[in-house]
Coordinates of C-alpha atoms in Angstrom, one line a residue:
M734 CA -35.4 -63.5 63.9
S735 CA -38.0 -65.8 62.5
L736 CA -40.8 -66.9 64.9
A737 CA -43.3 -69.6 64.3
G738 CA -47.0 -68.5 64.3
C739 CA -48.9 -69.3 67.5
G740 CA -52.5 -69.4 68.5
G741 CA -55.7 -70.6 66.9
R742 CA -57.1 -73.2 69.3
A743 CA -56.7 -73.7 73.0
T744 CA -54.6 -76.5 74.4
T745 CA -56.3 -79.6 75.8
H746 CA -53.7 -81.0 78.1
H747 CA -53.6 -80.2 81.9
K748 CA -50.5 -78.8 83.4
P749 CA -49.8 -79.7 87.0
G750 CA -51.7 -77.3 89.2
T751 CA -54.0 -76.0 86.5
S752 CA -57.8 -76.3 86.4
H753 CA -59.8 -77.6 83.4
Q754 CA -60.7 -74.0 82.5
E755 CA -57.0 -73.0 82.6
A756 CA -56.2 -75.8 80.2
T757 CA -59.1 -75.5 77.8
G758 CA -60.7 -72.1 78.3
T759 CA -60.6 -69.4 75.7
S760 CA -61.7 -65.8 75.4
G761 CA -61.9 -63.0 72.9
T762 CA -62.3 -63.2 69.1
L763 CA -59.5 -64.5 67.0
L764 CA -58.8 -62.1 64.1
A765 CA -57.3 -63.0 60.7
A766 CA -54.5 -60.4 61.3
R767 CA -51.1 -61.5 62.6
D768 CA -48.2 -59.6 63.9
E769 CA -44.8 -59.7 62.2
G770 CA -43.9 -62.9 64.1
G771 CA -46.9 -64.8 62.8
H772 CA -49.0 -64.6 66.0
R773 CA -52.7 -64.1 65.5
L774 CA -54.5 -61.2 67.2
R775 CA -57.1 -62.0 69.9
E776 CA -59.5 -59.1 70.3
L777 CA -61.3 -58.1 73.5
P778 CA -63.8 -55.2 74.0
T779 CA -61.8 -52.1 74.8
A780 CA -63.3 -51.9 78.3
D781 CA -62.0 -55.4 79.1
A782 CA -58.7 -55.3 77.2
P783 CA -55.4 -54.9 79.2
T784 CA -53.2 -51.9 78.8
V785 CA -49.4 -51.4 79.1
R786 CA -47.0 -48.5 79.6
A787 CA -43.2 -48.7 79.5
E788 CA -40.5 -46.6 81.1
A789 CA -36.8 -46.9 80.0
R790 CA -34.1 -45.9 82.4
P791 CA -30.4 -45.8 81.5
D792 CA -28.3 -48.6 83.1
S793 CA -25.0 -47.6 84.7
E794 CA -23.2 -50.2 82.7
G795 CA -24.9 -49.3 79.4
G796 CA -28.2 -50.1 77.8
W797 CA -31.6 -49.6 79.3
N798 CA -33.6 -51.0 82.2
V799 CA -37.3 -51.2 81.2
H800 CA -40.2 -51.1 83.7
L801 CA -43.8 -52.0 82.6
T802 CA -47.0 -50.8 84.2
V803 CA -50.0 -52.9 83.3
E804 CA -53.7 -52.7 84.0
R805 CA -56.3 -55.5 83.8
F806 CA -53.3 -57.9 83.3
R807 CA -50.9 -60.1 85.3
F808 CA -47.9 -62.0 84.3
T809 CA -48.4 -65.8 84.4
P810 CA -45.2 -67.7 83.6
E811 CA -46.5 -70.8 85.2
S812 CA -49.2 -71.2 82.5
T813 CA -47.4 -70.1 79.4
G814 CA -48.4 -72.4 76.5
G815 CA -51.9 -72.9 78.1
A816 CA -55.2 -71.4 77.1
A817 CA -55.9 -67.7 76.5
L818 CA -57.7 -66.4 79.6
P819 CA -58.5 -62.6 80.0
G820 CA -55.9 -60.5 81.9
R821 CA -53.2 -63.2 81.8
G822 CA -50.0 -63.8 79.7
H823 CA -46.6 -62.3 79.1
A824 CA -45.0 -59.4 77.2
R825 CA -42.6 -59.4 74.3
L826 CA -40.0 -56.8 73.7
L827 CA -39.3 -55.7 70.1
V828 CA -36.2 -53.6 69.5
D829 CA -36.3 -51.6 66.2
G830 CA -39.0 -53.8 65.0
R831 CA -37.4 -57.2 65.8
E832 CA -38.3 -59.4 68.8
L833 CA -35.6 -59.4 71.5
T834 CA -37.1 -61.4 74.3
R835 CA -40.2 -62.2 76.4
L836 CA -40.9 -60.8 79.8
Y837 CA -42.7 -62.7 82.6
G838 CA -42.6 -59.8 85.0
P839 CA -42.5 -56.0 85.0
W840 CA -38.7 -55.5 84.6
G841 CA -36.5 -56.2 81.6
Y842 CA -33.2 -55.0 80.0
V843 CA -32.4 -53.7 76.5
P844 CA -28.8 -53.6 75.3
A845 CA -27.2 -50.4 74.2
G846 CA -27.4 -49.4 70.5
A847 CA -31.2 -49.8 70.2
H848 CA -33.4 -46.8 69.1
T849 CA -37.0 -47.8 69.6
L850 CA -38.6 -50.3 72.0
T851 CA -42.1 -51.8 71.5
V852 CA -43.8 -53.7 74.3
R853 CA -46.6 -56.0 73.2
L854 CA -48.9 -58.1 75.5
H855 CA -49.6 -61.8 74.6
A856 CA -52.0 -64.3 76.0
D857 CA -50.7 -67.6 77.4
D858 CA -51.3 -69.3 74.1
H859 CA -49.0 -66.7 72.4
T860 CA -51.8 -64.9 70.6
V861 CA -51.6 -61.1 70.8
W862 CA -54.1 -59.3 72.9
A863 CA -55.9 -56.7 70.8
A864 CA -58.5 -54.0 71.1
A865 CA -60.2 -52.1 68.2
G866 CA -58.3 -54.3 65.7
A867 CA -54.9 -53.3 67.0
P868 CA -52.4 -55.0 69.2
V869 CA -52.2 -54.0 72.9
Q870 CA -48.8 -52.4 73.0
T871 CA -46.8 -49.3 73.8
A872 CA -43.6 -47.9 72.3
V873 CA -40.8 -45.6 73.6
R874 CA -37.7 -44.1 72.1
L875 CA -34.8 -45.2 74.1
D876 CA -34.3 -41.7 75.6
G877 CA -37.4 -42.2 77.7
T878 CA -39.9 -40.2 75.5
P879 CA -43.1 -41.7 74.0
T880 CA -43.2 -42.3 70.3
G881 CA -45.7 -43.5 67.7
P882 CA -46.4 -47.0 66.4
T883 CA -43.3 -49.2 66.2
P884 CA -42.1 -50.0 62.7
T885 CA -42.5 -53.6 61.5
G886 CA -38.9 -53.8 60.4
P887 CA -35.5 -52.4 61.4
T888 CA -34.8 -48.8 60.7
P889 CA -32.6 -48.8 57.5
T890 CA -29.1 -47.7 58.2
G891 CA -25.9 -47.8 56.3
P892 CA -22.2 -47.2 56.7
T893 CA -20.8 -43.7 56.0
P894 CA -19.2 -43.8 52.5
T895 CA -15.4 -44.1 52.5
G896 CA -13.8 -40.7 52.2
S897 CA -16.8 -38.7 53.4
A898 CA -18.0 -37.5 56.7
P899 CA -21.4 -36.3 58.1
P900 CA -22.2 -32.6 57.6
G901 CA -20.6 -30.4 60.2
S902 CA -17.9 -32.8 61.1
P903 CA -14.4 -31.4 61.6
P904 CA -12.0 -32.2 58.7
A905 CA -10.1 -35.5 59.1
S906 CA -6.5 -35.4 60.1
P907 CA -4.0 -36.5 57.4
P908 CA -2.9 -40.1 57.9
T909 CA 0.4 -40.6 59.6
S910 CA 3.0 -43.3 59.0
P911 CA 3.4 -45.8 61.8
R912 CA 6.5 -45.3 64.0
P913 CA 9.0 -48.1 63.5
T914 CA 9.5 -50.3 66.5
A915 CA 12.4 -52.5 67.5
P916 CA 12.0 -56.2 67.1
R917 CA 11.2 -58.1 70.3
T918 CA 13.7 -60.6 71.7
P919 CA 12.0 -63.8 72.8
D920 CA 11.9 -64.3 76.6
P921 CA 13.2 -67.8 77.4
G922 CA 11.5 -67.7 80.8
R923 CA 8.1 -66.8 79.4
T924 CA 5.4 -69.3 80.2
A925 CA 3.4 -71.1 77.6
P926 CA -0.1 -69.7 76.7
R927 CA -2.9 -70.7 79.0
T928 CA -5.5 -73.2 77.8
P929 CA -8.8 -71.3 77.1
D930 CA -11.3 -71.4 79.9
P931 CA -13.9 -74.1 79.1
G932 CA -16.5 -71.9 80.8
R933 CA -19.7 -73.1 82.4
T934 CA -21.8 -76.1 81.5
V935 CA -25.6 -76.3 82.3
T936 CA -27.5 -79.6 81.9
L937 CA -31.3 -79.5 81.3
T938 CA -33.8 -82.3 81.0
I939 CA -37.2 -82.0 79.4
S940 CA -40.0 -84.5 80.3
G941 CA -43.3 -83.6 78.8
K942 CA -44.0 -80.1 79.9
T943 CA -41.6 -80.3 82.9
V944 CA -38.1 -78.8 82.8
S945 CA -35.4 -80.0 85.3
P946 CA -34.0 -78.1 87.0
P947 CA -37.0 -75.6 86.9
P948 CA -36.5 -72.5 84.8
S949 CA -34.3 -69.9 86.5
R950 CA -31.7 -67.2 85.5
I951 CA -28.1 -68.0 84.7
E952 CA -25.8 -65.1 85.6
L953 CA -22.9 -64.7 83.1
K954 CA -20.1 -62.2 82.6
K955 CA -19.7 -60.8 79.2
G956 CA -17.3 -62.9 77.2
E957 CA -17.9 -66.0 79.3
R958 CA -18.4 -69.3 77.5
L959 CA -21.6 -71.3 78.2
T960 CA -22.4 -74.9 77.1
L961 CA -26.0 -76.1 77.3
R962 CA -26.5 -79.9 77.4
V963 CA -30.2 -80.6 76.7
T964 CA -32.0 -84.0 76.7
G965 CA -35.7 -84.2 75.8
D966 CA -38.3 -86.8 75.3
R967 CA -39.6 -85.5 72.0
A968 CA -38.3 -83.9 68.7
D969 CA -38.1 -80.2 69.0
T970 CA -35.8 -77.2 68.4
L971 CA -33.9 -75.3 71.1
H972 CA -33.7 -71.5 70.5
V973 CA -31.5 -68.9 72.3
H974 CA -33.1 -65.5 71.8
G975 CA -30.9 -62.6 71.1
Y976 CA -28.1 -64.8 69.9
D977 CA -30.2 -66.4 67.1
R978 CA -28.7 -69.8 68.0
E979 CA -30.8 -73.0 67.3
L980 CA -30.2 -76.6 68.1
P981 CA -32.4 -79.6 66.9
L982 CA -33.4 -82.0 69.8
S983 CA -34.0 -85.7 69.3
P984 CA -35.9 -87.9 71.8
G985 CA -33.5 -89.4 74.4
T986 CA -30.4 -87.9 72.8
T987 CA -28.3 -85.2 74.6
A988 CA -27.7 -82.2 72.3
T989 CA -25.0 -79.7 73.1
L990 CA -24.8 -76.0 72.2
T991 CA -21.8 -73.8 73.1
L992 CA -21.8 -70.0 72.8
V993 CA -19.8 -67.0 74.0
A994 CA -21.9 -64.5 75.9
D995 CA -20.7 -61.5 74.0
R996 CA -24.0 -59.5 74.2
T997 CA -25.2 -58.0 77.5
G998 CA -28.9 -58.3 78.5
L999 CA -31.6 -60.8 79.4
F1000 CA -32.1 -63.6 76.9
E1001 CA -34.5 -66.5 77.0
V1002 CA -33.8 -70.1 76.1
E1003 CA -36.9 -71.9 74.9
T1004 CA -38.2 -74.7 72.7
H1005 CA -40.0 -73.8 69.5
G1006 CA -42.4 -76.8 69.2
S1007 CA -43.6 -77.1 72.8
G1008 CA -43.1 -73.4 73.7
L1009 CA -41.3 -74.2 76.9
L1010 CA -39.1 -71.7 78.7
L1011 CA -36.0 -73.6 79.7
T1012 CA -33.9 -70.9 81.4
Q1013 CA -32.9 -67.2 81.0
L1014 CA -29.4 -65.9 80.5
V1015 CA -28.4 -62.6 82.2
V1016 CA -25.2 -61.3 80.7
R1017 CA -23.5 -58.3 82.4

């Protein structure tokens, strides 16, 4: 997925409940290097830089539950989009080299089918915390064992050629002809097909840096339909992570996005321009 570059200079606005330092302060040294999402690296001395470790545990319904252990760092969802202050920020999960979601706490979820997970720590202004010129991150293979640096792109894969099988596979059985079936007789008493379930509708309003209702988690069953109705006071773009769905927002106009929750996991809904977290989707 394509992510806009972030970082460079600290914000100058005050969020409710933040101090002047929290709104305008900065720390570390901005490097010219950027990660694959365009975020600049912000270097700290190694002794002051945060650290992160990750553990992946199989989930009983498939996929992996991820637990992070951090040092010299705390998660600060309340000040995301503010200035870069030491020891504060959020984590981003990259699966096979592509960003899946952000984490604002120590627990997350990765759907089945992934091979390598990278966890990277970001400051509140979305720059990447770095030490010795490298991002502060950790990587695990999704069997729970540590691995080396995460690749910057997806691992190349391809379909097995038609007519061939992987080495060591048993020989394929010869094709069989389908067994003829008798034609069905229409049932006059059969009811008409049901109208598809319209699913759930969630209405969100953006006013400056405030989201109403406040960001929370929307629990969905796999296959459930969700409609987001979003009204903002400025031009922006709505983005549903993991589903790669985007929706332009115009000031004062309600925009509607409907999707079928056909992927399990934790997915964030945010705005690109203002970097606001609107809600999170938990699909089971």
